[in-house]
Coordinates of C-alpha atoms in Angstrom, one line a residue:
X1240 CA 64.2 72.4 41.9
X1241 CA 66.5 75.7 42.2
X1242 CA 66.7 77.9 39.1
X1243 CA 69.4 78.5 37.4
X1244 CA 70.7 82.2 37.1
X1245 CA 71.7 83.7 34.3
X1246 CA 75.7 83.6 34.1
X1247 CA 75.7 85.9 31.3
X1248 CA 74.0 88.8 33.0
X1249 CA 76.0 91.6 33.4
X1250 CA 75.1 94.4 35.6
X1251 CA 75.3 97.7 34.0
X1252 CA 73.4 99.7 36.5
X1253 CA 76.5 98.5 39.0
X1254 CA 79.4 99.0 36.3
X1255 CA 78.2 102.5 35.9
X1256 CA 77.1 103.1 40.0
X1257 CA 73.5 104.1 38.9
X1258 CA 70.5 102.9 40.3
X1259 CA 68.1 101.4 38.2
X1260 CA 65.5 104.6 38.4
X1261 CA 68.0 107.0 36.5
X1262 CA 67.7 108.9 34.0
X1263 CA 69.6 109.3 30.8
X1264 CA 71.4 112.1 31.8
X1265 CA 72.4 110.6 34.9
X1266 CA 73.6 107.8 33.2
X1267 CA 75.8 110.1 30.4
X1268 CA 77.4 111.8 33.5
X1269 CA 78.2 108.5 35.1
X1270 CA 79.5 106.8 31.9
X1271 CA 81.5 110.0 31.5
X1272 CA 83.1 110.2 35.2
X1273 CA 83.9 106.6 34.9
X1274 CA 85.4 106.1 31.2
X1275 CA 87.7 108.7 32.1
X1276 CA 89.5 107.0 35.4
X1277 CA 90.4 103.7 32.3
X1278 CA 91.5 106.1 29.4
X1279 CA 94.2 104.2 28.0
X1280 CA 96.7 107.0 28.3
X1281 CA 96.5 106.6 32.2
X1282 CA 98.2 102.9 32.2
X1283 CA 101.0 103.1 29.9
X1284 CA 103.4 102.1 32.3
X1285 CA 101.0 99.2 33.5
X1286 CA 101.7 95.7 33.2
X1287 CA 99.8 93.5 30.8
X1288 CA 97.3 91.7 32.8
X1289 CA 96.6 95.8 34.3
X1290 CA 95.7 97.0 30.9
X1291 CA 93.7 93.8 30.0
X1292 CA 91.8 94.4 33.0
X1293 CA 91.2 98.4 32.0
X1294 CA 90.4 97.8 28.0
X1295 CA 87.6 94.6 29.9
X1296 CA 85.9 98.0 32.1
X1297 CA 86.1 100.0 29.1
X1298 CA 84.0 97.7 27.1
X1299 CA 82.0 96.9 29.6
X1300 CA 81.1 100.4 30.5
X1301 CA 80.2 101.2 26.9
X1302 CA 78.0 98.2 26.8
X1303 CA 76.3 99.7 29.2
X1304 CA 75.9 103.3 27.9
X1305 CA 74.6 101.8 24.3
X1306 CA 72.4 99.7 26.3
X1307 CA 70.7 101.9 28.5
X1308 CA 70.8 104.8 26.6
X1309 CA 68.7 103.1 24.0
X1310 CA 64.8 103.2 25.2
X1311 CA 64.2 99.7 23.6
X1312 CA 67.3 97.8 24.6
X1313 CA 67.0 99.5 28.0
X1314 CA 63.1 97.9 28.4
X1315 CA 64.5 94.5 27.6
X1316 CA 67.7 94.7 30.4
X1317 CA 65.3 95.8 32.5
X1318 CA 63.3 92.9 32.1
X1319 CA 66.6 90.8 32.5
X1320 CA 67.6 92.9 35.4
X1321 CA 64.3 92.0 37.4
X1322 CA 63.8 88.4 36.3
X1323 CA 67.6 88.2 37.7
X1324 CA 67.4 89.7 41.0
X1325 CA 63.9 88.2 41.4
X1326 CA 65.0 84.9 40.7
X1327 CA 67.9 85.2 43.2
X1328 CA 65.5 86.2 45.7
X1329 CA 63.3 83.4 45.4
X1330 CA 66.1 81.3 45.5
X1331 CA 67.9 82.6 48.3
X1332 CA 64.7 82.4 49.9
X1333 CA 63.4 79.1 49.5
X1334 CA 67.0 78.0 51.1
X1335 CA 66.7 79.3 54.1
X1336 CA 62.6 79.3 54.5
X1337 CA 61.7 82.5 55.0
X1338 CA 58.3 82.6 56.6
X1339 CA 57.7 85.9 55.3
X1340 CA 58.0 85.9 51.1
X1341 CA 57.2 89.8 50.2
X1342 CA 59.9 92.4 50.0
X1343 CA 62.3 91.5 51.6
X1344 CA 64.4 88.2 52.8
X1345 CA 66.4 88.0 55.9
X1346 CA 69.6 86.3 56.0
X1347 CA 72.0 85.4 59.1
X1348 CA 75.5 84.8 57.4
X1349 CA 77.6 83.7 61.1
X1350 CA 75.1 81.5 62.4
X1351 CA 72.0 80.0 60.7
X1352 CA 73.1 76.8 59.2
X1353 CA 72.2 73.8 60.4
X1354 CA 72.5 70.1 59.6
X1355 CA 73.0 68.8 55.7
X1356 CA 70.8 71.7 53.7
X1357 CA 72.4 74.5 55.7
X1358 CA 75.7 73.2 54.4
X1359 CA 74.8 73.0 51.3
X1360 CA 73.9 76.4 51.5
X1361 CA 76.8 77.9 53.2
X1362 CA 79.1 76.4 50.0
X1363 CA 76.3 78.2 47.5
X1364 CA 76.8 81.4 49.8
X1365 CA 80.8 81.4 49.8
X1366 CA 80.7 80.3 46.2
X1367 CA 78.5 83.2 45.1
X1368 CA 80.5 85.8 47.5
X1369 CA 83.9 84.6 45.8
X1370 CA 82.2 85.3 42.7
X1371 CA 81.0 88.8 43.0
X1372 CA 84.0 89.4 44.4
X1373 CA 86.2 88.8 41.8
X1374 CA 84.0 90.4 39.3
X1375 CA 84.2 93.5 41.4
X1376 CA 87.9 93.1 42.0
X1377 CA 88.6 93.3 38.7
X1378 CA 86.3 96.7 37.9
X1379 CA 87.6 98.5 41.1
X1380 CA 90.9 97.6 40.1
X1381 CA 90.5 100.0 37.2
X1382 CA 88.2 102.6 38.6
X1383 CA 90.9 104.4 40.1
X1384 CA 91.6 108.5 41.2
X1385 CA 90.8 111.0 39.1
X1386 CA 94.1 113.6 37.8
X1387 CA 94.4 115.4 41.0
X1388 CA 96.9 116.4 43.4
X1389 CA 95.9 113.0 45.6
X1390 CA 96.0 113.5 49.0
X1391 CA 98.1 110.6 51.2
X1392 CA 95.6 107.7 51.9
X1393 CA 96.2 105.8 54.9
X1394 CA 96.9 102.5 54.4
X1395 CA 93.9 99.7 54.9
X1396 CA 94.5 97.9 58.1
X1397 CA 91.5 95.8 58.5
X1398 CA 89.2 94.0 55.9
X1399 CA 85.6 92.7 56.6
X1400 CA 84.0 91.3 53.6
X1401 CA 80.9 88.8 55.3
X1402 CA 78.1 90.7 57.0
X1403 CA 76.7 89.9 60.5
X1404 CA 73.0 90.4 59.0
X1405 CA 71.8 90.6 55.4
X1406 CA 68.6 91.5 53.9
X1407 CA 68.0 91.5 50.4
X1408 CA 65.1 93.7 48.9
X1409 CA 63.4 93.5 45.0
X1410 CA 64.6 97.0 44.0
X1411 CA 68.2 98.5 44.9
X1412 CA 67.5 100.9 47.7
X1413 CA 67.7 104.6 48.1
X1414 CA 67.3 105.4 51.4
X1415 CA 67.9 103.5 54.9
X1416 CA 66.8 104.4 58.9
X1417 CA 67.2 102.2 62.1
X1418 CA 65.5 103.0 65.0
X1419 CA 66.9 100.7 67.9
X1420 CA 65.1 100.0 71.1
X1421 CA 65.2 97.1 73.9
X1422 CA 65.5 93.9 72.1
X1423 CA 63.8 95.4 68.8
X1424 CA 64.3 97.1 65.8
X1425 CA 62.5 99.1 63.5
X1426 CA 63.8 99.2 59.8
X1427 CA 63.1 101.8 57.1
X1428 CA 64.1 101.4 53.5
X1429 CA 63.0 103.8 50.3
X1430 CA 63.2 101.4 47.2
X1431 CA 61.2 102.4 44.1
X1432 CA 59.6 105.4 45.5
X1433 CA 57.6 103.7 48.4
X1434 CA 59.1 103.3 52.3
X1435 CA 59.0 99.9 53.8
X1436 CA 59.0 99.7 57.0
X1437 CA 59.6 96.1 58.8
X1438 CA 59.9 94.9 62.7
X1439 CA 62.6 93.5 64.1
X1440 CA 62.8 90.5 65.3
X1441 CA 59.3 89.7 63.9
X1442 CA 60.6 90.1 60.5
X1443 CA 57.4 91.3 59.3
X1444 CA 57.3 94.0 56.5
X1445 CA 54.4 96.4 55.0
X1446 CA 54.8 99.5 53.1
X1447 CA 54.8 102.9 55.1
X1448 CA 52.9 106.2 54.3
X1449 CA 52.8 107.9 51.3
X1450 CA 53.3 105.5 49.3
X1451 CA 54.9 105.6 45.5
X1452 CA 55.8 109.5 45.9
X1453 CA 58.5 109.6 48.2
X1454 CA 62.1 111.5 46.9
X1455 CA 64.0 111.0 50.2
X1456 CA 63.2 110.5 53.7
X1457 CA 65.2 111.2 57.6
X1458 CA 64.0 109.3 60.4
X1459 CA 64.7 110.6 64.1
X1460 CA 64.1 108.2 67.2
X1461 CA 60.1 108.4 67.3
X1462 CA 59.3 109.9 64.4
X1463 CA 60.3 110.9 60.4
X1464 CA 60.1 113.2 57.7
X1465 CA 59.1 112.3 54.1
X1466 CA 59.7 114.6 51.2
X1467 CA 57.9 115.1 48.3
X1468 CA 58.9 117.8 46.1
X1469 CA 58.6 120.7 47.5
X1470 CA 56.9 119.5 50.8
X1471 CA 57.9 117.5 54.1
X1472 CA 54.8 115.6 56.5
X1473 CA 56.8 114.5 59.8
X1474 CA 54.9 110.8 60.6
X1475 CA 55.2 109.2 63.9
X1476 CA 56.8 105.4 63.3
X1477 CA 53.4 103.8 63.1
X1478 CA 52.7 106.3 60.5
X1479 CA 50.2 108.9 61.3
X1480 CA 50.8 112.4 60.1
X1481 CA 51.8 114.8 62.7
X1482 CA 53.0 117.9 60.5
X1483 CA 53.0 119.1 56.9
X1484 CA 55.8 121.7 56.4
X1485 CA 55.1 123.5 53.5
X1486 CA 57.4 126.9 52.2
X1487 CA 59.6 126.5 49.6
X1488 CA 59.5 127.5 46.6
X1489 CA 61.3 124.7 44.8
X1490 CA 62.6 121.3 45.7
X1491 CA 64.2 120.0 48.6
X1492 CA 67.0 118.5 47.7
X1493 CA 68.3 117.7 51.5
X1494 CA 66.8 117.2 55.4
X1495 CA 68.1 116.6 58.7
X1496 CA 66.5 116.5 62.4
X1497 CA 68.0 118.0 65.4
X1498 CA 69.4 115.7 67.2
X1499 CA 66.0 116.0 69.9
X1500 CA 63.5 116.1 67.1
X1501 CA 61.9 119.1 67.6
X1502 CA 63.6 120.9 64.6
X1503 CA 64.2 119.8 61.2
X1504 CA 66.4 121.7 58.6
X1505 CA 65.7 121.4 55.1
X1506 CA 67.3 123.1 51.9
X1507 CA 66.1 123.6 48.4
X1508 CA 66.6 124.7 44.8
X1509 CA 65.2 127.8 45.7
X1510 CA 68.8 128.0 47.4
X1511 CA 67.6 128.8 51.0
X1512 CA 67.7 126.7 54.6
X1513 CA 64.7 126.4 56.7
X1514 CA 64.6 125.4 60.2
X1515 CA 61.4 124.1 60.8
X1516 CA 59.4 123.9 64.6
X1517 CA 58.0 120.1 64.0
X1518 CA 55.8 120.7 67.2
X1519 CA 54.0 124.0 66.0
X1520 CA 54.8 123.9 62.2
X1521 CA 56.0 126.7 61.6
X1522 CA 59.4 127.7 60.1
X1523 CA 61.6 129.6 62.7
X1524 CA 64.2 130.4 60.0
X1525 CA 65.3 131.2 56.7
X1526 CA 68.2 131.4 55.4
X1527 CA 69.3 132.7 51.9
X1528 CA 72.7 130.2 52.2
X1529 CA 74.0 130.7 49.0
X1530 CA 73.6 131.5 45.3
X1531 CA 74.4 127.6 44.7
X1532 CA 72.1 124.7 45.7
X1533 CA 72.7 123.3 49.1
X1534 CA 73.2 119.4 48.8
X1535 CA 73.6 118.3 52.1
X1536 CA 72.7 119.4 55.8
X1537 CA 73.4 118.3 59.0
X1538 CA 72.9 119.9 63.4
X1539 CA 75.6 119.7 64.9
X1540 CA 75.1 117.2 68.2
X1541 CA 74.4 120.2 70.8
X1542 CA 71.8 121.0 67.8
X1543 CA 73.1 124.9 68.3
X1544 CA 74.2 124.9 64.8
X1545 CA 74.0 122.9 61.0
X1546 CA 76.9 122.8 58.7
X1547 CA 76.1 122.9 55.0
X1548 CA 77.6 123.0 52.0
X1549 CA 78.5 126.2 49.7
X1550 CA 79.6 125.0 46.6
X1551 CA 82.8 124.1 47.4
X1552 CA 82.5 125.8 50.8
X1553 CA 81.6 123.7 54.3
X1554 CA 79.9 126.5 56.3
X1555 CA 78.5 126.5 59.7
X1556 CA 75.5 128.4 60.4
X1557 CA 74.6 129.4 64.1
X1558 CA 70.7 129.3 63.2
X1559 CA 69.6 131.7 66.1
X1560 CA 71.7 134.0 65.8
X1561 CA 72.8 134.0 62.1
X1562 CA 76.0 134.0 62.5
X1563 CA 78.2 132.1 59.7
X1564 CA 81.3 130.9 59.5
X1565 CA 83.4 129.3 56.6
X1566 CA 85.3 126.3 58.0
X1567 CA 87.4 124.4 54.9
X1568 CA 87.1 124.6 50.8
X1569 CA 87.3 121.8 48.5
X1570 CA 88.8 121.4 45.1
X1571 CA 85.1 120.6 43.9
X1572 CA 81.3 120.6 44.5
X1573 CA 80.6 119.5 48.5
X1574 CA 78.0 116.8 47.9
X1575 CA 78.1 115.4 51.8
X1576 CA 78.6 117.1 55.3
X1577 CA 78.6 114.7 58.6
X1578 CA 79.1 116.4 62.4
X1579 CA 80.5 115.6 65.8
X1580 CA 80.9 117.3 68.9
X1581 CA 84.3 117.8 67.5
X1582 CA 84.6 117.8 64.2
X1583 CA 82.8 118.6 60.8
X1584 CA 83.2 116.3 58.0
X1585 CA 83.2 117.2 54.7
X1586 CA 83.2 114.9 51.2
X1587 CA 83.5 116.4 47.4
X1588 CA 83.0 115.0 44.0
X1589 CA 86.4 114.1 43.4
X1590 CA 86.2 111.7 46.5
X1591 CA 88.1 114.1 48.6
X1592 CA 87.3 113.7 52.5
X1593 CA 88.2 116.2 55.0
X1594 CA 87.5 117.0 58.8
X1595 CA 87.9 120.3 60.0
X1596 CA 87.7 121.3 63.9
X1597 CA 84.6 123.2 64.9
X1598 CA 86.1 125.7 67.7
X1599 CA 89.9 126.0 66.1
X1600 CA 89.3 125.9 62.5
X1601 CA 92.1 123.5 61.6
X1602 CA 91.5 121.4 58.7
X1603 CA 92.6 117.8 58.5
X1604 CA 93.0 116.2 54.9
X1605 CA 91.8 112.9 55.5
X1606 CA 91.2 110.5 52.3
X1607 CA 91.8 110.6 48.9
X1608 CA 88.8 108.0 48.1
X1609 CA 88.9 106.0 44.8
X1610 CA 85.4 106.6 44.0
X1611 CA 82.9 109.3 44.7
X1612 CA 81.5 109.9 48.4
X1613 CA 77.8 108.8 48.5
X1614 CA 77.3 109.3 52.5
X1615 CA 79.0 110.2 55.9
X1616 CA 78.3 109.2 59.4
X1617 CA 79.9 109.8 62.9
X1618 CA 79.9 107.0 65.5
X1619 CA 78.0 108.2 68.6
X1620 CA 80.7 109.0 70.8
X1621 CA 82.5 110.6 68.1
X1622 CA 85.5 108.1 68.0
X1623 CA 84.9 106.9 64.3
X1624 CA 84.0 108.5 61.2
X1625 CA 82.4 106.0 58.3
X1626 CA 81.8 106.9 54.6
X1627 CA 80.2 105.0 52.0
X1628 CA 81.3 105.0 48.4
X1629 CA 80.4 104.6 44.6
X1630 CA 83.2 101.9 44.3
X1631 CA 81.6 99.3 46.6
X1632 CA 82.8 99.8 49.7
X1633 CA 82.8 101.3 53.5
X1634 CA 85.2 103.4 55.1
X1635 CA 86.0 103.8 58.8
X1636 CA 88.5 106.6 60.2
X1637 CA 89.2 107.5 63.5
X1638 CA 88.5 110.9 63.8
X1639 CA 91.4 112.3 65.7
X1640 CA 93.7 111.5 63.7
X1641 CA 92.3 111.1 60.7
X1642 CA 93.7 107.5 59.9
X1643 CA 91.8 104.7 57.8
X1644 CA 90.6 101.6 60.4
X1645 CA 88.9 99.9 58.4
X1646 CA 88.1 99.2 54.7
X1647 CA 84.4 96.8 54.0
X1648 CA 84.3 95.4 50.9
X1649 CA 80.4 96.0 51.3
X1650 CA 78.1 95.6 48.0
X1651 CA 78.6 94.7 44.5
X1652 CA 78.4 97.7 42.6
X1653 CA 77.5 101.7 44.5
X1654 CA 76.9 101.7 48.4
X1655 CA 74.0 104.3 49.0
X1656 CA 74.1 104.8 52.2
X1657 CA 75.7 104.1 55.8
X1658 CA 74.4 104.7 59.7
X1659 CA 76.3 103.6 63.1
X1660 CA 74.2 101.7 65.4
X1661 CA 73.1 103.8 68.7
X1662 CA 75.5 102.2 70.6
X1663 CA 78.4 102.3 67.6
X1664 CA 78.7 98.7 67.8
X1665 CA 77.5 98.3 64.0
X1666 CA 77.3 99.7 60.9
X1667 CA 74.4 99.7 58.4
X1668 CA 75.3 100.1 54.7
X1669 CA 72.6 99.7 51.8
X1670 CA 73.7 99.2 48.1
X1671 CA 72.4 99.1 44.3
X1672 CA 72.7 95.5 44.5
X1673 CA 69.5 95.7 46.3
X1674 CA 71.1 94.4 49.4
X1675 CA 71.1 96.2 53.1
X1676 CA 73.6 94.9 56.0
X1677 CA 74.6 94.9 59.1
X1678 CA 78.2 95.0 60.1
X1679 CA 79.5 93.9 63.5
X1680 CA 82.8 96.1 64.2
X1681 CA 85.4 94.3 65.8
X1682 CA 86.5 97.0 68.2
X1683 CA 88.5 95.7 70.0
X1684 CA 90.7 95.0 67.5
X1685 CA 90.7 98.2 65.6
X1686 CA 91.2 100.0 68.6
X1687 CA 95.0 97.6 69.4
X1688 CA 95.5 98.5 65.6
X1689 CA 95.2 102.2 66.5
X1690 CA 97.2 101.9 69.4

């Protein structure tokens, strides 16, 4: 017999877009960032049902500060918090009879029911979406712009809100790599620390290298980079150590291949860029960027240069020759940069997106987003350009003109992460609701939109 979830659970790690793993201080900032977008001197002028809505997120979000920031009521939701998603798991797996019950359960939303129990299923599956989706409806209804100049937002065309693939995981996840080939897949995840690395379509599943240390990871086409601190070992994808880069002096806070895997870029709180020579080990350059931290890095596709942030600065740095240039500001800290042969994108704090032009210089203000920016990804021909937010959903613009395609209502709670498919058919988004997906992109259809 099923078990029954808990309808009273609330999810505070969503509510306040942390995952699980944070820390208190992490969770102060969040509670602060958020309780200020439902202040009640921000809805004055909004109807009743609006403000009933906003005073319902305000208590919600302070239940989940007092909660979590109190060590002992925080151990007990977190026993909740697993027995929850745990429970759903095993639920959601038993349905559909998943051979393989470890870490992860596969589920094929557009196609895999069959006869009387696969109908009862797809009514549990619509049910529960409807669900989540109203709950989240009525938080991102009041999680809205900060008090800044706001930049025109193009209005949503096209909504997806079922994925073509889903797999669910035990732990939200924190990091997320697809490596495509001929009729296969291979699928890395970072959840609590450890990579998982499973086969597709086998559907099999076993923990990668380096297991319970990893901060972050970047994953090229044969081959990936795991950091640990301070240090990077490149694995090949059946996980044998090819090269330990070792050389700065604090942590690395950011990593990117070139886009032909023989060099990676790293930053660090020591505040300087290597480029690293995966094949011989050794670093070719460094780079004092900046007196700030560098968050994020990325090669452009002719892997000539890598954009990075300078505090609120997107730079491009010409890494043989050392040549800099300074390409757009923002009003606050960079925390993402994305490239295309075109165009480098830039995303702030304050969820401002922008795209400036590599050879011209001219800056295009894309998006005012509602949340913050988590990551950025360029299709790869260059066409589309995807960001993934705090506030649940997935973002596609066309990169010429800078207008918004597409809006996927894609997790409950903060999307982590988000990666076109090699042939920019699909997008991959991973969430705090321990959830990764696969989107099928009607093209067709955004493109008539466009048009």
């Amino acid at each position: 017999m099923a078990k029954k979830f808990d309808d009273s659970f609330e999810d505070y790690y969503a509510a306040l877009g942390v995952f699980p793993s944070a820390s208190p201080d992490e969770i102060r900032q969040a509670y602060v960032e958020r309780i200020k977008d439902v202040h009640p001197d921000r809805f004055q002028q909004a109807s009743d049902a609006e403000r009933r809505d906003v005073e319902e997120t305000s208590r919600l979000l302070n239940r989940a500060k007092d909660t979590l920031l109190n060590p002992t009521q925080r151990q007990r939701y977190d026993e909740r918090y697993r027995a929850r998603y745990s429970n759903e798991s095993n639920e959601l797996d038993n349905q559909d009879d998943v051979e393989t019950k470890r870490h992860f359960y596969r589920k094929d939303r557009l196609g895999a029911f069959s006869g009387a129990r696969g109908f009862g299923f797809l009514v549990i599956a619509i049910s529960t979406i409807y669900i989540l989706g109203a709950s989240v409806g009525l938080v991102g209804r009041a999680l809205m712009t900060k008090g800044v100049v706001k930049i025109a937002e193009a209005k949503q065309t096209i909504e997806l809100s079922l994925p073509s693939y889903e797999w669910r995981t035990a732990f939200p996840v924190e990091g997320f790599g697809i490596t495509e080939g001929s009729g296969a897949a291979t699928l890395f995840s970072l959840t609590q620390r450890t990579i998982y690395r499973r086969t597709l379509p086998q559907n099999d599943e076993a923990p990668f290298a380096a297991k319970g240390s990893v901060e972050k990871f970047v994953l090229a086409k044969d081959k990936l980079a795991v950091v640990t601190d301070s240090s990077i070992v490149v694995y090949s994808l059946d996980g044998r150590a090819l090269a330990a880069l070792n050389g700065h002096r604090g942590k690395i806070t950011c990593v990117a291949f070139s886009p032909d895997g023989v060099h990676l870029c790293s930053a660090s709180e020591d505040r300087t860029i290597k480029i690293w020579n995966v094949r011989n080990r050794a670093a070719e350059r460094t780079f004092a960027a900046s007196n700030k931290v560098v968050e994020s890095v990325a090669f452009t596709p002719d892997g000539i240069h890598v954009a990075f942030n300078d505090d609120r600065w997107l730079k491009l740095w010409s890494w043989r020759d050392g040549r800099v240039r300074q390409l757009a500001q923002h009003r606050d800290k960079i925390l993402h940069v994305a490239c295309s042969n075109e165009w480098a994108a830039s995303a702030s704090l304050g969820g401002e997106l922008k795209q400036t032009h590599r050879i011209t210089g001219a800056v295009k203000n894309v998006a005012q987003e509602s949340g913050v920016i988590t990551a950025l990804a360029y299709s790869p021909d260059g066409q589309w350009l995807a960001s993934s937010n705090a506030d649940g959903r997935a973002r596609l613009y066309t990169a010429s003109s800078a207008r918004l395609a597409q809006t996927i209502e894609a997790h409950h709670g903060k999307v982590s992460s988000i990666q076109f498919s090699d042939a920019g058919d699909r997008l991959y988004t991973t969430g705090a609701d321990s959830a990764i997906k696969s989107w099928k992109l009607p093209n067709d259809t955004i493109k008539t939109v466009i048009n």
